[in-house]
Tab-separated table of C-alpha atoms in Angstrom:
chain	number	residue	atom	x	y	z
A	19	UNK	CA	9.484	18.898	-7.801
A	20	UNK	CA	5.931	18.586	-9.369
A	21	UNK	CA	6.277	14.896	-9.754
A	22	UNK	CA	7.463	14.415	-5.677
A	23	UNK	CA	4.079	16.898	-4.981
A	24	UNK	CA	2.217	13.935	-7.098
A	25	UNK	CA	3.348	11.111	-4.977
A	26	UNK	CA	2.381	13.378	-1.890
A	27	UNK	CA	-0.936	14.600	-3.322
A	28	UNK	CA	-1.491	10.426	-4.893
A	29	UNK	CA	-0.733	9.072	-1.595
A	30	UNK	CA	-3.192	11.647	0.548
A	31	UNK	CA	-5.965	10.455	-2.243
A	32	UNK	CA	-5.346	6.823	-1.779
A	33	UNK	CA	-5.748	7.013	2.114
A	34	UNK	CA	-9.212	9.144	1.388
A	35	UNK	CA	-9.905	6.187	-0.774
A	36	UNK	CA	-9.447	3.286	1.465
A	37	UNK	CA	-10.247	5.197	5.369
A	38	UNK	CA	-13.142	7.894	4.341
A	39	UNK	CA	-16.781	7.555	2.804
A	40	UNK	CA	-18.008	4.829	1.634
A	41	UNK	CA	-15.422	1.863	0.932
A	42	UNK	CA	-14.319	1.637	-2.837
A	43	UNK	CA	-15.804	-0.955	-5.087
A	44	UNK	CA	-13.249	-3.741	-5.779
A	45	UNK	CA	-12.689	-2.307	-8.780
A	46	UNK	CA	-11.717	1.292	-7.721
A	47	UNK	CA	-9.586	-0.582	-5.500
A	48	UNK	CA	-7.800	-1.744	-7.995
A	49	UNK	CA	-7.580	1.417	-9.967
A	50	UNK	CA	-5.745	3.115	-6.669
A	51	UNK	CA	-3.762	0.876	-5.687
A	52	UNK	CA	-2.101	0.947	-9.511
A	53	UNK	CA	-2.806	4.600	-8.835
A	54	UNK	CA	0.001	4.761	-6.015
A	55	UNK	CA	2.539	2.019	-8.229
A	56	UNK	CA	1.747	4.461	-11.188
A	57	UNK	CA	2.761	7.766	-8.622
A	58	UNK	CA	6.518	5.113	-7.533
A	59	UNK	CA	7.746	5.240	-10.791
A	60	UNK	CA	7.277	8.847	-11.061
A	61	UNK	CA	8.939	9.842	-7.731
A	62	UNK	CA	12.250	10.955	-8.253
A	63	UNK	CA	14.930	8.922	-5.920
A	64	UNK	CA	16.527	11.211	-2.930
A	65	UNK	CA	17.770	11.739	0.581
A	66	UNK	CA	17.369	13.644	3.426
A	67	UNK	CA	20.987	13.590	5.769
A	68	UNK	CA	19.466	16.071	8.372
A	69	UNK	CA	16.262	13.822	9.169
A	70	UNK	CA	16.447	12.716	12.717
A	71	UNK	CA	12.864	12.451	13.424
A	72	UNK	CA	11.076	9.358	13.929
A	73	UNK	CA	7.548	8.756	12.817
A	74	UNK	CA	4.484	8.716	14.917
A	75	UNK	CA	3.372	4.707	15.738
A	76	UNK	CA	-0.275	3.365	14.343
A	77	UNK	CA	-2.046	0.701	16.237
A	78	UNK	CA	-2.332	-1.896	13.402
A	79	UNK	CA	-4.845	-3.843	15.615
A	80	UNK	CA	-6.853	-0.967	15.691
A	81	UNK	CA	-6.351	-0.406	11.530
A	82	UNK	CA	-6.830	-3.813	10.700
A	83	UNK	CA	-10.438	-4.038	12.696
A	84	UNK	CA	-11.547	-0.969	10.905
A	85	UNK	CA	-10.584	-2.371	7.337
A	86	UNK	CA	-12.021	-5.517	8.253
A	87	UNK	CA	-15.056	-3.265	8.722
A	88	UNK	CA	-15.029	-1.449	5.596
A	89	UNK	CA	-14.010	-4.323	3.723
A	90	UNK	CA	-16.055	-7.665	5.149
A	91	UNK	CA	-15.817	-9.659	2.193
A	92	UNK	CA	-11.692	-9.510	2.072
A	93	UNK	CA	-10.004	-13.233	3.415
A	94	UNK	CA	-7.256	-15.329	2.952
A	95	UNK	CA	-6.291	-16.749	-0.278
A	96	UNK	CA	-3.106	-18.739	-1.853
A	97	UNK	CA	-0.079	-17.359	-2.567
A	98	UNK	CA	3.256	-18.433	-4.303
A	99	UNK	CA	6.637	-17.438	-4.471
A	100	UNK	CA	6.995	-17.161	-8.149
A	101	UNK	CA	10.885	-17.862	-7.888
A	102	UNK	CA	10.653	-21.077	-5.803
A	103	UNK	CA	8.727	-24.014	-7.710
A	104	UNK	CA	8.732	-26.566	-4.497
A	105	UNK	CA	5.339	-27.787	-3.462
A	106	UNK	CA	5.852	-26.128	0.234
A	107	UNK	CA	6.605	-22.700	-1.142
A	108	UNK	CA	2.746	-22.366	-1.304
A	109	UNK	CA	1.369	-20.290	1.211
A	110	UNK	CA	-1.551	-18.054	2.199
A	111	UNK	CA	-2.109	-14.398	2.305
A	112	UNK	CA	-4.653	-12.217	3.886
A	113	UNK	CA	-6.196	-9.104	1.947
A	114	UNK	CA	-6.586	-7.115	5.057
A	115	UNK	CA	-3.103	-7.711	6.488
A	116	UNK	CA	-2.080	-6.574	2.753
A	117	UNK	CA	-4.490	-3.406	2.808
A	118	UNK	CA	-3.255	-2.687	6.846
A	119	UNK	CA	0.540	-2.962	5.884
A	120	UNK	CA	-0.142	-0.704	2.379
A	121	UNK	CA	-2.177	2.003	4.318
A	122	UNK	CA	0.590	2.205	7.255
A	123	UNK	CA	3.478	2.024	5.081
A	124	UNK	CA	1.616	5.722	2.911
A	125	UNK	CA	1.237	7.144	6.510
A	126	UNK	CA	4.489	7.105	7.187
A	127	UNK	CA	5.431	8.272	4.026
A	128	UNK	CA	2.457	11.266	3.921
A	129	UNK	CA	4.094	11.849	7.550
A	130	UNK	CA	7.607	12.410	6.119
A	131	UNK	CA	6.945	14.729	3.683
A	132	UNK	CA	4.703	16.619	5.868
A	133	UNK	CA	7.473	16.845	8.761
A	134	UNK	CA	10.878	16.090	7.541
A	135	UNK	CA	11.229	17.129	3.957
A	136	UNK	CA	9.742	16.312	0.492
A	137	UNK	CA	12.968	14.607	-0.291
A	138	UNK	CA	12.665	12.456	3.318
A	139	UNK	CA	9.282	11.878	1.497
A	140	UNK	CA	10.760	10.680	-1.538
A	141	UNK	CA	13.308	8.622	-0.138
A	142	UNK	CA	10.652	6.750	2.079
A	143	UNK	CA	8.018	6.291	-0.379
A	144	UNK	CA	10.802	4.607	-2.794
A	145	UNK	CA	12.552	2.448	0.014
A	146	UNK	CA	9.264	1.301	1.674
A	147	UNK	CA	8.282	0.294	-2.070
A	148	UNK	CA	10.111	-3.614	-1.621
A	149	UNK	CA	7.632	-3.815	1.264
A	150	UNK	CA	4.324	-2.122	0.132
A	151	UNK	CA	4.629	-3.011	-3.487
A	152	UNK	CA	4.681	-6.641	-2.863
A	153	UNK	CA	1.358	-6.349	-0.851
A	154	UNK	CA	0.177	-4.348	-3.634
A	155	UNK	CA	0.937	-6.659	-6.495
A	156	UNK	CA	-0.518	-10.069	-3.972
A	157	UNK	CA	-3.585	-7.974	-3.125
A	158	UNK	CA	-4.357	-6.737	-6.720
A	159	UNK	CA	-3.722	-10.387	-8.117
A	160	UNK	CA	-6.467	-11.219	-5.440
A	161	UNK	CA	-8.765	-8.410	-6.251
A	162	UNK	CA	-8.223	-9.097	-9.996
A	163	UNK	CA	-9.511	-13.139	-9.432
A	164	UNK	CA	-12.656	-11.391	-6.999
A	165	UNK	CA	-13.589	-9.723	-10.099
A	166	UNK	CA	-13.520	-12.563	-12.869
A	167	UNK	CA	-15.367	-14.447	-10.530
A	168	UNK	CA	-18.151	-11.797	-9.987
A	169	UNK	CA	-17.777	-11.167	-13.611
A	170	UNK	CA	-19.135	-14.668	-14.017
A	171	UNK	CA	-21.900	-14.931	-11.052
């Protein structure tokens, strides 16, 4: 139970983080977002059969202009399915699209175990993991190159 009150109380932190105050450094971005991987591997896995509710929607439009906001320097950069070596597996991400879709995928999770359950919380935070933690791992990769290059200005 402690670990599940983690994840809840990880994932209210990393929202604070990334929505309130002034915007993190690039470097306590990083340190949150392997914050919230760190608080996955400690959730335990569950279910909740009686959940029937269905989670408020968020107006990514709206999300995505206030990141772009808080975060003016995040853009596009290349990308590469690690798994698939042809030349037009390249492609491009966007660190804002991966920050939006990170931030609404721990809403809806913060949202479940407020309203449904703590193991409706579980459950989601785990299963929405093959979604969020691929943004996660792209936009930390991204952040990590930001920083050698700073590191080197």
């Amino acid at each position: 139970m402690a670990q599940s009150i983690s994840s809840a109380a990880s994932i209210r932190q990393f929202l604070t983080t990334i929505l309130k105050g002034d915007p993190p450094t690039n470097s306590d971005l990083v340190c949150a977002l392997d914050e919230l991987v760190s608080a996955y591997h400690n959730t335990p896995d569950s279910f909740d059969e009686l959940n029937d509710k269905e989670a408020p929607a968020t107006d990514y439009d709206r999300l995505s202009a206030l990141l772009s906001k808080r975060f003016p320097d995040f853009g596009f950069y290349a990308v590469a399915d690690p798994l698939d070596m042809r030349l037009e597996a390249l492609g491009v991400g966007d660190a804002i699209d991966d920050l939006a879709d990170i931030v609404l995928d721990m809403q809806e999770t913060l949202w479940r175990y407020e309203n449904v359950s703590e193991a409706d919380g579980n459950w989601y935070f785990r299963f929405s993991y093959y979604h969020w933690g691929v943004h996660i791992r792209s936009l930390s990769l991204y952040l990590c190159h930001l920083l050698h290059r700073q590191a080197q200005d």
